[in-house]
Tab-separated table of C-alpha atoms in Angstrom:
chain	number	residue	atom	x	y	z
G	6	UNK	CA	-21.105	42.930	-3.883
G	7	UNK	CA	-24.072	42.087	-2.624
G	8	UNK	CA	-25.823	44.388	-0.396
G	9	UNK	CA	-29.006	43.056	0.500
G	10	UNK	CA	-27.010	39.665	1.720
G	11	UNK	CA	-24.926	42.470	3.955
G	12	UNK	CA	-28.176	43.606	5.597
G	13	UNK	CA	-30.088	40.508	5.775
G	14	UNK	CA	-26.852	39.204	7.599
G	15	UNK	CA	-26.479	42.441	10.229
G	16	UNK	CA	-29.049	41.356	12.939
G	17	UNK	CA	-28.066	37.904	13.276
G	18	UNK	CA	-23.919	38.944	13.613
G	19	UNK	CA	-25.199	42.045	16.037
G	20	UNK	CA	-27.048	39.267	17.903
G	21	UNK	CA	-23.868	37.215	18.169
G	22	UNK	CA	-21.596	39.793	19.699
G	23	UNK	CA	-24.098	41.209	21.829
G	24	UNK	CA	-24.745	37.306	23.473
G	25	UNK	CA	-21.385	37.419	23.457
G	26	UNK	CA	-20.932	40.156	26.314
G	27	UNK	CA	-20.091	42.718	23.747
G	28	UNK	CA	-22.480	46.424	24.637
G	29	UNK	CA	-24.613	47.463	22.420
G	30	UNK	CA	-22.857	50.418	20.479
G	31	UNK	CA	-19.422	48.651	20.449
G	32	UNK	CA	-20.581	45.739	18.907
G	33	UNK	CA	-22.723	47.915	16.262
G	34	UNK	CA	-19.840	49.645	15.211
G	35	UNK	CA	-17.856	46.678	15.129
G	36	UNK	CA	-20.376	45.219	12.754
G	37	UNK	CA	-20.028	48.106	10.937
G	38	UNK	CA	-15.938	47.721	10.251
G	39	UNK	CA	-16.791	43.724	9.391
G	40	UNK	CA	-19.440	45.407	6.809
G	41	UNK	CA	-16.885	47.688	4.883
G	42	UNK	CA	-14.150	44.892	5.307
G	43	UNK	CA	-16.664	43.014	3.481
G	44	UNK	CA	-16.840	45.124	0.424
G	45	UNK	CA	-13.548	45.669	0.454
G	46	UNK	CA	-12.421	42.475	0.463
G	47	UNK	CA	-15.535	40.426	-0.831
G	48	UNK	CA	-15.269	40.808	-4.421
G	49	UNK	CA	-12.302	39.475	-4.885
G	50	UNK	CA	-12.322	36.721	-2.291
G	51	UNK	CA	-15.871	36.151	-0.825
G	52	UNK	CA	-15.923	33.824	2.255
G	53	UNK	CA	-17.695	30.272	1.525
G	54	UNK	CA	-19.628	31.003	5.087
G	55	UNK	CA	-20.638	35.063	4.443
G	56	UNK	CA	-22.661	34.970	8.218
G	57	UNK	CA	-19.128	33.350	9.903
G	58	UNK	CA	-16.747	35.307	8.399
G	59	UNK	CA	-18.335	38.489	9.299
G	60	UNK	CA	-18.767	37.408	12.916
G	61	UNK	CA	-15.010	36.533	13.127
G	62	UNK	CA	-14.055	39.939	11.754
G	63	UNK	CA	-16.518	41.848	13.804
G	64	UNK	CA	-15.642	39.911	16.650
G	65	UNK	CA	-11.955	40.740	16.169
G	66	UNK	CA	-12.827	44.704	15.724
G	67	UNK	CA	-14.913	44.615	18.728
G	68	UNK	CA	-11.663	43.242	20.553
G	69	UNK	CA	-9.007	45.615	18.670
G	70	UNK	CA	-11.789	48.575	20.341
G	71	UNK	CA	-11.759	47.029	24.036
G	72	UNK	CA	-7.754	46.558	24.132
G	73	UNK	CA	-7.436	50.224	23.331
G	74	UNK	CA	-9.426	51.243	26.182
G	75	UNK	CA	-9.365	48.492	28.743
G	76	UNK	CA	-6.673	46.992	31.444
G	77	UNK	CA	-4.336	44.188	30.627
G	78	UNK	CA	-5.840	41.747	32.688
G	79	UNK	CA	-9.204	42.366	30.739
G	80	UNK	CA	-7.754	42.585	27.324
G	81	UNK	CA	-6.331	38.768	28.319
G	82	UNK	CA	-9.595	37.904	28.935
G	83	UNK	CA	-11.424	38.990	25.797
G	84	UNK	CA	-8.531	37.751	23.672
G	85	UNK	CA	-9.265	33.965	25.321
G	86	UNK	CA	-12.990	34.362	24.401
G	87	UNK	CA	-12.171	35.208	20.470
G	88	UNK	CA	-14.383	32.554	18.280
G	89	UNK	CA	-12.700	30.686	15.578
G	90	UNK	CA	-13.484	30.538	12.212
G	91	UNK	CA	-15.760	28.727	10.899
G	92	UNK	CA	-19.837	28.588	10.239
G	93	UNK	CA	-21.965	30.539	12.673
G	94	UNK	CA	-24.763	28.904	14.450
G	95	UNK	CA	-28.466	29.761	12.645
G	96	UNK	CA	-30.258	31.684	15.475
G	97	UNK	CA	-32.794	34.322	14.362
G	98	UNK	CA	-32.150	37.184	17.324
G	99	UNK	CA	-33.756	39.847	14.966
G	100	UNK	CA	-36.942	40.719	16.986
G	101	UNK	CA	-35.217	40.232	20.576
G	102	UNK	CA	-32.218	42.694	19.206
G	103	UNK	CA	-35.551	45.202	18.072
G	104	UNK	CA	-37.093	44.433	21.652
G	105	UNK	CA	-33.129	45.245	23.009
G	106	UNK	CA	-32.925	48.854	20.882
G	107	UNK	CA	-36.426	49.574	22.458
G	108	UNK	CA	-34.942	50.316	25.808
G	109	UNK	CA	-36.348	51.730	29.160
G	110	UNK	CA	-33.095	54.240	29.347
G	111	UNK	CA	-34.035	55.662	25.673
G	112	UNK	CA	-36.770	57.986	24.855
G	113	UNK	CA	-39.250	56.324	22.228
G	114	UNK	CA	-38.189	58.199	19.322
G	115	UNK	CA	-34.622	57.724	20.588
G	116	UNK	CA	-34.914	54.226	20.435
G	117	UNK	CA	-37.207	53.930	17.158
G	118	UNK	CA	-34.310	55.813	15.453
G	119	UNK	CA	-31.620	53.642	17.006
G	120	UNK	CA	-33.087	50.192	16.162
G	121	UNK	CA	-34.010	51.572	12.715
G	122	UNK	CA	-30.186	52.649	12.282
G	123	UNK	CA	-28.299	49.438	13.949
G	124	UNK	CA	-31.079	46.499	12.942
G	125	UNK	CA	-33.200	47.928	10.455
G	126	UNK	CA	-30.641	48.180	8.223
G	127	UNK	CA	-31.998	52.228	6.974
G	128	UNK	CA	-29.277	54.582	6.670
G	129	UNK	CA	-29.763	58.258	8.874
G	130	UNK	CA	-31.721	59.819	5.875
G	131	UNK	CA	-34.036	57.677	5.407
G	132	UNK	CA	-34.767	57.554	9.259
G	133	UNK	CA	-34.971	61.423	9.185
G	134	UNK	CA	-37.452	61.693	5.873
G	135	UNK	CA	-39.744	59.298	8.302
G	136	UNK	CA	-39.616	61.611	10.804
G	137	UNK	CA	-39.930	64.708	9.389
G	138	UNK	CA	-36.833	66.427	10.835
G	139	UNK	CA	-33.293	67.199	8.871
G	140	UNK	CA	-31.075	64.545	8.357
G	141	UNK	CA	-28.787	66.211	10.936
G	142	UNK	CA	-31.070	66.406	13.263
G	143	UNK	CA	-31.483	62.499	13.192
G	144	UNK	CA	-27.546	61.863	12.905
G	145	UNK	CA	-27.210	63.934	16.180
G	146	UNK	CA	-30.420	61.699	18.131
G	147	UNK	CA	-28.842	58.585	16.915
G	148	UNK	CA	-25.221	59.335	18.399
G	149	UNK	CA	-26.866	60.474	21.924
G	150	UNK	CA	-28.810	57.108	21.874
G	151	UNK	CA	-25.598	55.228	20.985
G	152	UNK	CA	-24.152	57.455	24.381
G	153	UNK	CA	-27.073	56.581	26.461
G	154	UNK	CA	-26.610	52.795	26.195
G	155	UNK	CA	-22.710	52.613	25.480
G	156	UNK	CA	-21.833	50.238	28.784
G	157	UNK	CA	-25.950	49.338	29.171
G	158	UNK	CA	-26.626	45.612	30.247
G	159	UNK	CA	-29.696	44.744	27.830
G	160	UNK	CA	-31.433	42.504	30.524
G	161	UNK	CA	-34.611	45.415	30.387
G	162	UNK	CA	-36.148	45.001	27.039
G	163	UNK	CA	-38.483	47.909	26.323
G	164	UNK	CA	-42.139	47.892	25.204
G	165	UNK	CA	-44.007	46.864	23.057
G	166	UNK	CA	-45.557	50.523	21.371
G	167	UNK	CA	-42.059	51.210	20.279
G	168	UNK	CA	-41.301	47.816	18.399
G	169	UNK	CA	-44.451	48.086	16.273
G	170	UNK	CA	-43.169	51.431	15.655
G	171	UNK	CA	-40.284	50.724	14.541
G	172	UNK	CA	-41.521	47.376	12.810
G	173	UNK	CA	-44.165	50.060	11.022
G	174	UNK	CA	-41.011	52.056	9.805
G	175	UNK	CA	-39.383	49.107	8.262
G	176	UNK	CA	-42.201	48.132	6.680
G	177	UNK	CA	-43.320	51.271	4.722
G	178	UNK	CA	-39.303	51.680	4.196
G	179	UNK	CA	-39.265	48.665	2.197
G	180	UNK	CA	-42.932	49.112	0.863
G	181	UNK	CA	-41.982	52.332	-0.842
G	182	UNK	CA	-39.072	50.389	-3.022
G	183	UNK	CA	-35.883	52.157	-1.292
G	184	UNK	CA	-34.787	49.340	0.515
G	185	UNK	CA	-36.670	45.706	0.614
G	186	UNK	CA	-37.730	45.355	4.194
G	187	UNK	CA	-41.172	44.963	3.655
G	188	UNK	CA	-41.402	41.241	3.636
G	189	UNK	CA	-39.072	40.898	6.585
G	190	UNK	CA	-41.012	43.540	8.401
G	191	UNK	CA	-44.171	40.959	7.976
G	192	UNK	CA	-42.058	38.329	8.903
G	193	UNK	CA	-40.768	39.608	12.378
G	194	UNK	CA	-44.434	41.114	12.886
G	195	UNK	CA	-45.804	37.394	12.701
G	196	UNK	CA	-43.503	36.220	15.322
G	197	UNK	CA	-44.142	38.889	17.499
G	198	UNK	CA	-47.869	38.146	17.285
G	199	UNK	CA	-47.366	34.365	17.794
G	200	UNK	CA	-45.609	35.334	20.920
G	201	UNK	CA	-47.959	38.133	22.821
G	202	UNK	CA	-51.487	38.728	22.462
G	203	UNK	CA	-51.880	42.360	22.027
G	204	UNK	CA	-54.423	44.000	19.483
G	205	UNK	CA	-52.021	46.757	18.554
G	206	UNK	CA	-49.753	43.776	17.191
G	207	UNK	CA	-52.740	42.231	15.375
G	208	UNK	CA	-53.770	45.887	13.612
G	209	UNK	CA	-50.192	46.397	12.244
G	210	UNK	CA	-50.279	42.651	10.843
G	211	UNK	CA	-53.288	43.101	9.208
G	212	UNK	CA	-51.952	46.704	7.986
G	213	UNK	CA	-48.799	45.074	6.627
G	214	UNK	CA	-50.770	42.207	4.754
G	215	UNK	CA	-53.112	44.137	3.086
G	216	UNK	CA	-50.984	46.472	1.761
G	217	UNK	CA	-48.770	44.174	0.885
G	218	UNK	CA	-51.209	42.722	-0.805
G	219	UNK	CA	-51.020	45.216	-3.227
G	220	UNK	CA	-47.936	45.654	-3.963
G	221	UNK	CA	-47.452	43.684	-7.429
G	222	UNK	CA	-50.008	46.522	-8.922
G	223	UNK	CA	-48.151	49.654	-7.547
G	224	UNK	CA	-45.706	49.917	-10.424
G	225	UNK	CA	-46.037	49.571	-13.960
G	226	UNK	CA	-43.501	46.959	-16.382
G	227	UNK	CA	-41.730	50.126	-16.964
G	228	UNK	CA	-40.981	51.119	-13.377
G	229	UNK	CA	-43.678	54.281	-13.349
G	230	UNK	CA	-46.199	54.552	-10.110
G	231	UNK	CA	-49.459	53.228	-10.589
G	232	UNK	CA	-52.553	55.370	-8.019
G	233	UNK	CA	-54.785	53.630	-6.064
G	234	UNK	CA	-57.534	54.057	-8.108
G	235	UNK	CA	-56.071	52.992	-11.108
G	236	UNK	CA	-54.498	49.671	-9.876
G	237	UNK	CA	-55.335	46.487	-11.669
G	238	UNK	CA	-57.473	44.882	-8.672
G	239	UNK	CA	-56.946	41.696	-10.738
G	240	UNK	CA	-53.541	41.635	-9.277
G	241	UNK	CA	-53.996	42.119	-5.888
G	242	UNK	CA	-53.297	38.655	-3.603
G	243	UNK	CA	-56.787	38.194	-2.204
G	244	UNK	CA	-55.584	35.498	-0.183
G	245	UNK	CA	-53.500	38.252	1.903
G	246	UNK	CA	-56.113	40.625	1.986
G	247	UNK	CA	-58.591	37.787	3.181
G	248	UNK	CA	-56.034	36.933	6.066
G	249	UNK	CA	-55.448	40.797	7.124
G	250	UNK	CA	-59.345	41.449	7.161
G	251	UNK	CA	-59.571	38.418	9.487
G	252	UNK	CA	-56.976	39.282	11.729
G	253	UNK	CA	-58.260	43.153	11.607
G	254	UNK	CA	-61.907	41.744	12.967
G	255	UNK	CA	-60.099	39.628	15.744
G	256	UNK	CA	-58.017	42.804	16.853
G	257	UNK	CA	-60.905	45.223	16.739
G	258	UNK	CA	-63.256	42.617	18.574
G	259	UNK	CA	-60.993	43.340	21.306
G	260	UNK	CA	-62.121	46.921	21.442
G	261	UNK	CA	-58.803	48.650	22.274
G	262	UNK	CA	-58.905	50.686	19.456
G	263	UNK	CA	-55.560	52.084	18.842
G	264	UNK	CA	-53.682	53.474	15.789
G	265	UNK	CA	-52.475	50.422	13.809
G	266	UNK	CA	-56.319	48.857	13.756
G	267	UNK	CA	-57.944	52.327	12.583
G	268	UNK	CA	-54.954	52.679	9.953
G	269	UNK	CA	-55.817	49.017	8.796
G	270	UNK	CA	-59.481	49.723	8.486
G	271	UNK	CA	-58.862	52.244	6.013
G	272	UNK	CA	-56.448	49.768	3.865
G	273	UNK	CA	-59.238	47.097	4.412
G	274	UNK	CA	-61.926	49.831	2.813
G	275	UNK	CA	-59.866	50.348	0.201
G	276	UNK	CA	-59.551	46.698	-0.314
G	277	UNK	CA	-62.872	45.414	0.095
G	278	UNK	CA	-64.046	47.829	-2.923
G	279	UNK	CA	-63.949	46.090	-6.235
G	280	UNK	CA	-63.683	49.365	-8.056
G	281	UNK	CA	-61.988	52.606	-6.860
G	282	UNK	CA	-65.205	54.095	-7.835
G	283	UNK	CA	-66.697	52.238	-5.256
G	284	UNK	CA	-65.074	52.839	-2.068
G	285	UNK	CA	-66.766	54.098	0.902
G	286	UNK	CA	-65.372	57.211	1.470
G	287	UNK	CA	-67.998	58.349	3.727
G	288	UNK	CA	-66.639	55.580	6.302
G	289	UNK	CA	-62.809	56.288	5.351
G	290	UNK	CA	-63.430	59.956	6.313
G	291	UNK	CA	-64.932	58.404	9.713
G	292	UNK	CA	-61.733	56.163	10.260
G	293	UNK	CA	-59.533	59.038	9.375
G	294	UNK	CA	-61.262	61.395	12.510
G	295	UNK	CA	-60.404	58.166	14.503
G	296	UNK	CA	-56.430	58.497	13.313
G	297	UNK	CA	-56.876	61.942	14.286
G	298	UNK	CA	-57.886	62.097	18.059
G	299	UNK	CA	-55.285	58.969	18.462
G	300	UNK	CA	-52.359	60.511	17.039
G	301	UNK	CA	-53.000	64.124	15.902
G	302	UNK	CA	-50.847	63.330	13.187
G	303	UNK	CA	-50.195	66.064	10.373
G	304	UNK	CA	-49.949	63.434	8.063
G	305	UNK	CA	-53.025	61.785	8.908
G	306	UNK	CA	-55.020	65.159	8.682
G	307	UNK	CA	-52.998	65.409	4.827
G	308	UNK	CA	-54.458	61.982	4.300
G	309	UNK	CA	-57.635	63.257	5.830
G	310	UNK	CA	-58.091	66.222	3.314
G	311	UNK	CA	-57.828	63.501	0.282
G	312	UNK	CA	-60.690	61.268	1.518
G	313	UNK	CA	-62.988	64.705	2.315
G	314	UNK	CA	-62.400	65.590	-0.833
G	315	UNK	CA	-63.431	62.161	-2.025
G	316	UNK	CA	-66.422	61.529	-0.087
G	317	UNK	CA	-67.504	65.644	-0.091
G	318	UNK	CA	-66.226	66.994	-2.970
G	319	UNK	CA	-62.585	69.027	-3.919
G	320	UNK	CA	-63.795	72.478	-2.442
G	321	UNK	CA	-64.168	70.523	0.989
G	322	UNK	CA	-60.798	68.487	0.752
G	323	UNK	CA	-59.069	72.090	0.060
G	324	UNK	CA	-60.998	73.215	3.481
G	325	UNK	CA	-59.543	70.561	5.188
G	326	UNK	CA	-56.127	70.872	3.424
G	327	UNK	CA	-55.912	74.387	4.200
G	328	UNK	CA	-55.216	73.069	8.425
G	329	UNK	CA	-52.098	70.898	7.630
G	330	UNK	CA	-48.734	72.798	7.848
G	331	UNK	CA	-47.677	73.177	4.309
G	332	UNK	CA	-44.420	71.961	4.965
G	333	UNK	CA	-45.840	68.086	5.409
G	334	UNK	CA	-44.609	65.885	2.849
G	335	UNK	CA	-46.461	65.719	-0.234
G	336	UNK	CA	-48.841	68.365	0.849
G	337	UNK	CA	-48.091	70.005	-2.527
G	338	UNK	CA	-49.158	66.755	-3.972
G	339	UNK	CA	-52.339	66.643	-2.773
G	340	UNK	CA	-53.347	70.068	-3.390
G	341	UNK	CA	-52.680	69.297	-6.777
G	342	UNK	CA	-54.637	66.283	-6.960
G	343	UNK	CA	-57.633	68.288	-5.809
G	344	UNK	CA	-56.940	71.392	-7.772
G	345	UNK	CA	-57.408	69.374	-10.629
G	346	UNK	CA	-60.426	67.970	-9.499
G	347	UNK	CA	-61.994	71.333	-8.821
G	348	UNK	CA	-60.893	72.055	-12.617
G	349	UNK	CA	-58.646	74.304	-12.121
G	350	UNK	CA	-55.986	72.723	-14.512
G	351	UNK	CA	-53.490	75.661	-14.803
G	352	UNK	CA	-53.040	75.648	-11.168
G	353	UNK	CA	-53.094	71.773	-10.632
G	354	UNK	CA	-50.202	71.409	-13.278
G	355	UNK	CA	-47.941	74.235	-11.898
G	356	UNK	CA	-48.674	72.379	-8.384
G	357	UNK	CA	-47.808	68.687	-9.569
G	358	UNK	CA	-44.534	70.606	-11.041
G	359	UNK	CA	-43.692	72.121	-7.727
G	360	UNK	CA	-44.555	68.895	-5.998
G	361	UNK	CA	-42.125	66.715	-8.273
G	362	UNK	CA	-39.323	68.997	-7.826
G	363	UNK	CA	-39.732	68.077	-3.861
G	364	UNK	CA	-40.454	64.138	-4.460
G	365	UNK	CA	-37.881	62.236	-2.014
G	366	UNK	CA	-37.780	59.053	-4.813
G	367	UNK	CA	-37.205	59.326	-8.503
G	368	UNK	CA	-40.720	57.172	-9.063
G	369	UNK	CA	-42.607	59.485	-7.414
G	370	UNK	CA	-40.966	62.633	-9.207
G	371	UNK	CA	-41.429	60.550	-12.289
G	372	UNK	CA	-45.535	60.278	-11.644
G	373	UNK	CA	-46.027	63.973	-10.285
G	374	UNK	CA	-43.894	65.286	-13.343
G	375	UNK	CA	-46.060	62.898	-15.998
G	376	UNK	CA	-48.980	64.312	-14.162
G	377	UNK	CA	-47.788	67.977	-14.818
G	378	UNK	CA	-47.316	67.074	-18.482
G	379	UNK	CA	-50.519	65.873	-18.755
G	380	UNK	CA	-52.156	68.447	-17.896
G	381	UNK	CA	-50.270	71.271	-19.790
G	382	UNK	CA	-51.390	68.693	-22.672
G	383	UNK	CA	-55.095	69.024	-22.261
G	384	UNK	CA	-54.853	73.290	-21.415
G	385	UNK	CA	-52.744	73.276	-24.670
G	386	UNK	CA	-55.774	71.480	-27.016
C-alpha cells in the first residue's frame, strides 16, 4: 500500500466533494472511510484510476452519512447527484481547500490545526509536537473546529497570516523527514505568491528554498544527522539558495518586516557563509532580537541563546538560555551543546543523554546519543 499516493491524493478528492455541495467535516470524514477502504481493499485489487475510485467511494460514504440524518425528499436528491465511476477530472484545489480551512468562524490556531489535520495530510501528534501542547489537547481543538464549521458554506475564505502558517507547518513537517511535505509545501507556496503580492508570502518562499537547499547534506549515507556546521557546503543547491536570497531582497525592499523575512535572513546568513566558521553571528544575533519583538517566541529565544553563544561566547549563550522555559523542545539540547563548549564535558554528556531520551525522531535521538558517547570517550582517555 502506498501511503504517500493516499496523501498526495486527499486534497484533490476533499476538493471534489466539497465543489460538490458536500460541508466541510462530512466530506473529510468521508474521505477518511474512502482512505481505509483503500487499504483494505487496495492490495489485493488496486483501482486502474486510484484519484476516481476514491472519489466514488468517498462520494458514496458522504451519501450513506446524509441519508442517516436527512429527509426523504433530500436523500432523493443526493442519491440523483452520485458521480459514476470512472477517471476524475485533474484540478489542483489544494491551496483554495488551505485558503477554505483558514476560515473567518475559526480561531487561527483552530484553523492552522484543522487544515494541517484534513489537507496537510499530518496526523494529531504531529500537529500537537508543533505546537507545543499534548496530543490531547490538539485532538480536542481539532474536533471543536470540525463543530464550528460542520453545516459552514465556504464562500469566506480566511487570510492570508494563517495559510503561510500553516504552509510553514507543512513545510518543516516534511523538512524534518517524518512525512515528505516539504516539496509540496514549496510548491503550493509558489502559487500562492504568483497569485498575491504580499512580502510575508515572499519571506516564507525564500525560507523554504534555502533551506531546502540544504537538505541533500542534512543526513549522512547511513541515515545519521549531519549539524550545520559540519554540512558538506559542496552539496548544497546554490541555484536555490541564489533564488531565495533574491526573492528575500525583493520582500525586505518592501519594508514590512514581518516574521517569515527575519526567519529567512538568518537561513540566508547561514547560507551565504562558505564555512561554518565564517558566519556572521554578530548579525544572526541581530536578526534573532528581530524574531523576538515579532513573535516573542520561546523557541526563537532557544534559538537565540545558540547564536549568543556563537557570536559571544558559551557563558553568554547559557545567560540567555537560562530565560527560556526549560520545558521548550530541545532546550536540553542546547544546553548541552554549550556545556560542552564551556568545557565542561561531564555535564555536556549527561545533558546530550537526557536530551536523547526526550528526542521526538529516532535520527535525532540517534545524533544526541552519539554525541553523549563521544564525549564519555574523550573524559575516559
Amino acid at each position: 500500500m502506498n501511503e504517500s499516493l493516499l496523501r498526495s491524493l486527499t486534497p484533490g478528492v476533499l476538493g471534489v466533494l466539497v465543489r460538490r455541495g458536500a460541508d466541510f467535516a462530512a466530506a473529510e470524514d468521508a474521505v477518511q472511510d474512502a482512505l481505509l477502504e483503500a487499504v483494505r481493499v487496495w492490495p489485493d485489487d488496486p483501482p486502474r484510476d486510484a484519484k476516481g475510485w476514491l472519489v466514488t467511494v468517498a462520494w458514496r460514504k458522504f451519501l450513506d452519512a446524509t441519508r442517516s440524518e436527512a429527509a426523504r425528499r433530500r436523500r432523493e436528491d443526493r442519491l440523483d447527484e452520485e458521480p459514476a465511476p470512472g477517471p476524475a477530472p485533474s484540478v489542483d484545489d489544494t491551496l483554495q481547500l488551505y485558503f477554505l480551512c483558514a476560515h473567518p468562524s475559526l480561531t487561527p490556531s483552530s484553523a492552522v490545526a484543522l487544515t494541517l489535520r484534513a489537507v496537510g495530510g499530518l496526523s494529531t501528534r504531529q500537529i500537537a509536537r508543533a505546537y507545543l501542547v499534548p496530543e490531547a489537547t490538539m485532538a480536542q481543538r481539532i474536533s471543536r473546529a470540525k463543530r464550528t464549521v460542520s453545516g459552514v458554506r465556504f464562500d469566506h475564505p480566511g487570510d492570508v497570516a494563517t495559510v503561510l502558517r500553516v504552509l510553514y507547518l507543512v513545510f518543516n513537517e516534511g523538512y524534518s523527514g517524518d512525512v515528505d511535505l516539504a516539496a509540496e509545501a514549496i510548491r503550493l507556496t509558489r502559487q500562492l505568491a504568483a497569485a498575491i503580492d504580499h512580502p510575508e508570502v515572499g519571506g516564507l518562499l525564500a525560507l523554504m528554498l534555502i533551506h531546502h537547499a540544504r537538505r541533500a547534506a542534512r543526513t549522512a549515507p547511513d541515515g545519521s544527522l549531519v549539524p550545520l556546521a559540519e554540512q558538506d557546503r559542496g552539496r548544497w543547491d546554490t541555484e536555490a539558495i541564489a533564488e531565495g536570497i533574491q526573492i528575500l531582497q525583493g520582500a525586505l525592499a518592501r519594508d514590512r518586516l514581518g516574521e517569515f523575512q527575519a526567519q529567512a535572513a538568518v537561513a540566508a546568513l547561514h547560507a551565504d557563509a562558505p564555512t561554518a566558521e565564517e558566519t556572521d553571528w554578530v548579525q544572526i544575533v541581530e536578526w534573532y532580537d528581530e524574531l523576538v519583538g515579532l513573535t516573542d517566541s520561546p523557541v526563537v529565544r532557544l534559538n537565540r541563546a545558540v547564536a549568543v553563544g556563537e557570536a559571544d561566547g558559551p557563558r553568554a549563550g547559557l545567560a540567555a538560555l537560562a530565560a527560556v522555559d526549560g520545558s521548550v523542545p530541545r532546550h536540553t539540547a542546547v544546553a548541552a551543546y554549550l556545556h560542552e563548549r564551556d568545557g565542561d564535558l561531564e555535564k555536556a554528556a549527561r545533558l546530550y543523554a537526557e536530551a536523547a531520551r526526550e528526542a521526538p525522531n529516532l535520527p535525532e535521538r540517534d545524533h544526541l546519543t552519539r554525541q553523549a558517547a563521544r564525549l564519555n570517550a574523550r573524559r575516559s582517555r
